[in-house]
């Protein structure tokens, strides 16, 4: 289906079926887990059977979300569900093999996302790249369809949107985003408490990680490109969890004069995870990442690519350099 399904068309599918599996991408962030909980709990409150699975389970830093214990690892056997819903997931393989297997009996696939690179892999797709977070699309869907907006769904939507907008700061944030936040607060959301749980409750090892990363920080490309790296050795030494690095890239993105920030991370399977942030709309991070099989948004994108680290760094930094203003762009 090349066109976006309307909220009403998605609502017709919700009305026709009563069993759903809700999924999101590997290494889930706040928008991934928040979106799963927001829609999953709304569909359940409307009387459906709902399972919420993620290949990497629930990260500790999001365990404060109400009913977050409902996020399960995928079961080994395929689930008896009619509808599979992928949220915030730019490509189908990013759901992870175990989740894809668990959802393999579903008759209908719904794909709701805000990544412009999303190839519309669902039977029904709603991709809105103007939305700063999948959570905001779900707020509009849930309110348009009059699905139950319980306190747990309310808090999950807020965290999804807050984390994907850098606390309502990135240029993707719109008047609609603030109106949504105001409505959630009117519905009883405790804004001080939820922000404190999201941003002021980090484990000490995250600060130790920041110190280790700062020791690897380099500026290149006339000081317009900042990058740092995390090796397996450091990960083992500090006993890190995948979510410990979430958002740290914002620190080097914030350096005055820096246009592109990169985080290179060694993964246990030998692959390299690259996080890329751009502050200049003329440097499209999603486009640079797509040269290596990755994707994302214009100002925030990522790659999973072959190692070793030194080679991945050299290749990606060369591509960033070529995309910088003044290099024939
Ligand atoms: P991250 O740097 O992991 O916070 O990711 C930044 C944005 O790019 C997020 O919206 C991700 O969903 C997206 N992204 C990250 N890695 C990939 C990838 N390998 N393929 C497609 N999109 C990605
Ligand atoms: Mn995400
Ligand atoms: Mn997102």
XYZ file of C-alpha atoms and ligand atoms in Angstrom:
354
model
C 0.000 0.000 0.000
C 1.875 3.087 -1.205
C -0.377 5.617 0.554
C -0.837 6.246 4.220
C -3.807 4.461 5.731
C -6.094 6.924 7.526
C -6.717 6.622 11.257
C -10.230 5.416 10.375
C -8.857 2.634 8.147
C -6.518 1.536 10.929
C -9.503 1.730 13.315
C -11.456 -0.627 11.057
C -8.718 -3.239 11.446
C -8.709 -2.720 15.218
C -12.491 -3.318 15.183
C -12.345 -6.395 12.923
C -9.775 -8.381 14.941
C -9.219 -9.007 18.631
C -5.700 -10.390 19.023
C -2.575 -8.293 18.486
C 1.191 -8.515 18.895
C 2.878 -5.127 19.259
C 6.566 -4.824 18.414
C 9.341 -2.248 18.002
C 13.004 -2.099 17.083
C 16.011 -3.826 18.662
C 17.930 -1.756 21.233
C 14.627 -0.037 22.057
C 14.621 3.645 23.017
C 11.936 5.666 24.793
C 9.864 6.088 21.632
C 9.993 2.354 20.882
C 8.915 1.128 24.341
C 6.646 4.118 24.981
C 4.853 3.500 21.674
C 4.426 -0.224 22.364
C 2.928 0.452 25.794
C 0.781 3.377 24.624
C -0.971 1.460 21.853
C -0.822 -1.991 23.474
C -2.484 -0.847 26.693
C -5.085 1.205 24.796
C -6.045 -1.801 22.636
C -6.174 -4.000 25.730
C -8.363 -1.515 27.623
C -10.678 -1.629 24.577
C -11.144 -5.379 25.172
C -8.521 -7.017 22.941
C -5.916 -9.715 23.606
C -2.527 -8.016 23.398
C 1.075 -9.201 23.628
C 3.966 -6.715 23.587
C 7.322 -8.181 22.606
C 10.788 -6.803 21.970
C 13.891 -8.727 20.871
C 15.966 -7.002 23.573
C 13.258 -6.853 26.239
C 12.602 -3.888 28.509
C 15.642 -1.670 29.256
C 16.103 -0.866 32.982
C 15.941 2.893 32.357
C 12.308 2.606 31.181
C 11.113 0.212 33.887
C 9.491 3.153 35.731
C 6.763 3.313 33.067
C 3.454 1.928 34.393
C 2.783 -1.644 33.185
C 6.230 -1.790 31.524
C 6.577 -5.353 32.878
C 4.195 -6.274 30.075
C 7.071 -5.918 27.561
C 8.271 -9.505 27.075
C 11.074 -11.233 25.225
C 9.622 -12.994 22.151
C 8.417 -16.544 22.916
C 10.116 -19.388 21.011
C 6.868 -20.524 19.340
C 4.828 -18.277 17.011
C 2.001 -16.488 18.831
C -1.643 -17.138 17.917
C -2.412 -13.577 16.922
C -4.300 -12.106 13.977
C -2.570 -8.735 13.719
C 1.095 -7.739 14.004
C 1.873 -4.087 14.630
C 5.383 -2.686 14.105
C 6.029 0.687 15.743
C 8.934 3.134 15.334
C 10.849 0.587 13.236
C 12.514 1.848 10.044
C 12.991 -1.576 8.407
C 11.376 -4.958 9.051
C 14.669 -6.720 9.996
C 15.156 -4.115 12.778
C 12.335 -5.875 14.656
C 14.807 -8.718 15.234
C 14.647 -12.368 14.169
C 12.976 -13.672 17.307
C 10.167 -11.103 17.124
C 9.622 -11.785 13.413
C 9.333 -15.507 14.169
C 6.942 -14.893 17.087
C 4.698 -12.759 14.833
C 4.850 -15.113 11.828
C 1.235 -16.370 12.169
C -0.286 -12.872 11.933
C -2.635 -12.351 8.966
C -2.333 -8.574 8.809
C 0.718 -6.345 9.320
C 0.354 -2.716 10.411
C 3.430 -0.465 10.184
C 3.281 2.876 12.028
C 6.433 4.988 12.042
C 8.026 8.412 11.558
C 11.272 7.405 9.772
C 11.291 8.846 6.270
C 13.434 5.908 5.102
C 10.690 3.388 6.073
C 9.994 1.255 2.954
C 6.321 0.616 3.958
C 6.706 -3.085 4.677
C 3.224 -3.482 6.223
C -0.079 -4.476 4.601
C -1.284 -1.222 6.108
C 1.185 1.626 6.581
C 1.069 4.993 8.272
C 4.451 6.724 7.948
C 4.536 10.380 8.969
C 8.055 11.778 8.760
C 6.812 15.195 9.869
C 6.017 13.716 13.280
C 8.837 14.052 15.842
C 8.023 10.686 17.426
C 5.933 7.601 16.751
C 4.344 8.320 20.138
C 2.820 11.528 18.772
C 1.267 9.660 15.807
C -0.231 7.200 18.305
C -1.631 10.049 20.441
C -3.438 11.316 17.340
C -4.600 7.800 16.411
C -5.834 6.949 19.916
C -7.692 10.242 20.365
C -9.122 10.159 16.801
C -10.481 6.632 17.358
C -11.638 7.334 20.925
C -9.582 4.429 22.260
C -9.123 4.441 26.064
C -6.308 6.852 27.038
C -5.448 5.352 30.435
C -2.846 6.884 32.790
C -0.345 4.224 31.641
C -0.918 5.105 27.968
C -0.728 8.823 28.834
C 2.664 8.466 30.566
C 4.020 6.200 27.807
C 3.104 8.717 25.076
C 4.765 11.548 26.996
C 8.027 9.634 27.489
C 8.033 8.483 23.841
C 7.755 12.043 22.560
C 9.986 13.656 25.207
C 12.884 11.266 24.555
C 12.676 11.523 20.738
C 12.563 15.345 20.807
C 15.412 15.842 23.299
C 12.853 17.093 25.846
C 10.746 19.016 23.296
C 13.815 20.828 21.897
C 14.669 19.434 18.423
C 13.428 21.276 15.317
C 10.928 18.461 14.669
C 8.958 19.696 17.720
C 5.781 21.532 16.626
C 2.903 23.458 18.161
C 0.911 20.205 17.952
C 3.598 18.516 20.073
C 3.230 21.117 22.828
C -0.578 20.989 22.599
C -0.364 17.218 22.996
C 1.881 17.602 26.060
C -0.529 20.175 27.528
C -3.439 17.787 26.992
C -1.532 14.931 28.686
C -0.797 17.187 31.688
C -4.491 18.161 31.825
C -5.264 14.444 31.878
C -3.259 14.159 35.102
C 0.333 13.512 34.022
C 2.827 14.484 36.760
C 5.358 16.360 34.618
C 8.008 16.938 37.318
C 7.964 13.334 38.447
C 8.063 11.793 34.983
C 10.894 14.075 33.793
C 12.881 13.270 36.911
C 12.408 9.533 36.346
C 13.380 9.919 32.682
C 16.374 12.248 32.992
C 17.620 12.465 36.605
C 17.883 8.811 37.604
C 20.959 7.431 35.845
C 23.086 4.579 37.194
C 26.614 5.585 38.235
C 28.125 3.407 35.495
C 26.597 5.759 32.893
C 28.711 8.600 34.298
C 31.765 6.316 34.279
C 30.945 5.566 30.644
C 30.803 9.299 29.894
C 34.302 9.671 31.360
C 35.619 6.790 29.225
C 33.986 8.214 26.084
C 35.388 11.698 26.703
C 38.868 10.158 26.782
C 38.349 9.015 23.167
C 36.780 12.258 21.876
C 38.257 13.615 18.654
C 37.407 16.578 16.435
C 38.084 16.346 12.706
C 37.015 18.075 9.495
C 38.081 21.538 10.627
C 36.527 20.855 14.065
C 33.076 20.436 12.503
C 32.934 16.657 13.083
C 33.056 15.246 16.630
C 33.317 11.529 17.349
C 33.988 9.123 20.194
C 34.066 5.365 20.560
C 33.110 2.561 22.915
C 35.048 -0.700 22.755
C 33.972 -4.123 24.023
C 36.822 -3.903 26.543
C 35.321 -0.751 28.126
C 31.848 -2.238 28.031
C 33.060 -5.333 29.909
C 35.173 -3.344 32.360
C 32.263 -1.092 33.393
C 29.593 -3.822 33.184
C 27.554 -1.683 30.801
C 24.020 -2.340 29.614
C 22.979 -1.334 26.084
C 20.757 1.509 27.318
C 23.594 3.148 29.286
C 24.771 5.070 26.220
C 21.304 6.324 25.205
C 21.393 10.068 24.551
C 25.050 10.617 25.481
C 25.817 11.656 21.899
C 23.904 14.881 22.614
C 26.895 16.032 24.687
C 29.247 16.178 21.680
C 26.469 17.273 19.332
C 26.245 20.345 21.566
C 29.840 21.461 20.948
C 29.880 24.920 19.376
C 30.870 24.725 15.709
C 30.229 20.978 15.450
C 27.901 20.045 12.572
C 28.005 16.251 12.784
C 28.488 14.075 15.871
C 29.213 10.343 15.704
C 29.251 7.543 18.252
C 31.025 4.317 17.233
C 30.282 1.279 19.371
C 31.644 -2.274 19.149
C 28.889 -4.892 19.513
C 29.346 -8.413 20.843
C 28.651 -9.922 17.391
C 31.661 -8.050 15.950
C 29.496 -5.485 14.195
C 29.840 -1.738 14.724
C 26.869 0.387 15.711
C 27.080 3.974 14.517
C 24.911 6.796 15.848
C 24.971 9.979 13.806
C 23.562 13.435 14.573
C 23.566 16.457 12.280
C 22.850 20.062 13.245
C 22.759 21.282 9.635
C 19.766 20.347 7.441
C 22.175 20.437 4.474
C 23.973 17.398 5.927
C 21.395 14.592 5.770
C 22.456 11.953 8.322
C 19.882 9.471 7.017
C 21.342 9.754 3.513
C 24.920 9.231 4.738
C 23.837 6.238 6.850
C 21.920 4.731 3.928
C 25.244 4.429 2.066
C 26.091 1.738 4.642
C 22.675 0.057 4.849
C 21.457 2.195 7.774
C 18.839 4.910 7.930
C 16.755 7.123 10.193
C 15.934 10.818 10.086
C 17.674 13.782 8.441
C 19.195 14.956 11.736
C 19.432 11.630 13.648
C 20.300 8.333 12.020
C 22.232 5.130 12.552
C 24.027 2.150 11.010
C 24.881 -1.428 11.983
C 27.870 -2.377 9.860
C 30.776 -4.783 9.585
C 33.871 -4.116 11.695
C 36.599 -3.854 12.629
C 36.223 -0.538 14.401
C 39.144 1.258 12.714
C 37.893 0.406 9.243
C 34.249 1.313 9.967
C 35.351 4.635 11.427
C 37.533 5.478 8.489
C 34.803 4.664 5.934
C 32.003 6.504 7.737
C 34.108 9.566 8.561
C 35.105 9.812 4.887
C 31.427 9.704 3.863
C 30.541 12.389 6.417
C 33.421 14.547 5.223
C 32.193 14.196 1.614
C 28.690 15.281 2.693
C 29.876 18.418 4.507
C 28.985 21.821 3.024
C 31.709 23.090 0.730
C 32.705 19.645 -0.552
C 30.787 19.969 -3.791
C 27.446 20.019 -1.932
P 20.196 6.158 17.509
O 21.461 6.805 17.112
O 20.327 4.697 17.786
O 19.480 6.915 18.594
O 19.260 6.217 16.225
C 18.921 7.444 15.618
C 17.758 7.232 14.680
O 18.164 6.431 13.558
C 16.611 6.476 15.328
O 15.403 7.023 14.877
C 16.792 5.052 14.861
O 15.588 4.355 14.812
C 17.436 5.218 13.498
N 18.385 4.120 13.246
C 19.423 3.766 14.036
N 20.095 2.721 13.522
C 19.472 2.385 12.367
C 19.678 1.373 11.361
N 20.673 0.484 11.459
N 18.821 1.340 10.319
C 17.803 2.229 10.230
N 17.558 3.209 11.135
C 18.374 3.292 12.192
Mn 13.304 4.618 18.194
Mn 11.163 7.384 17.085
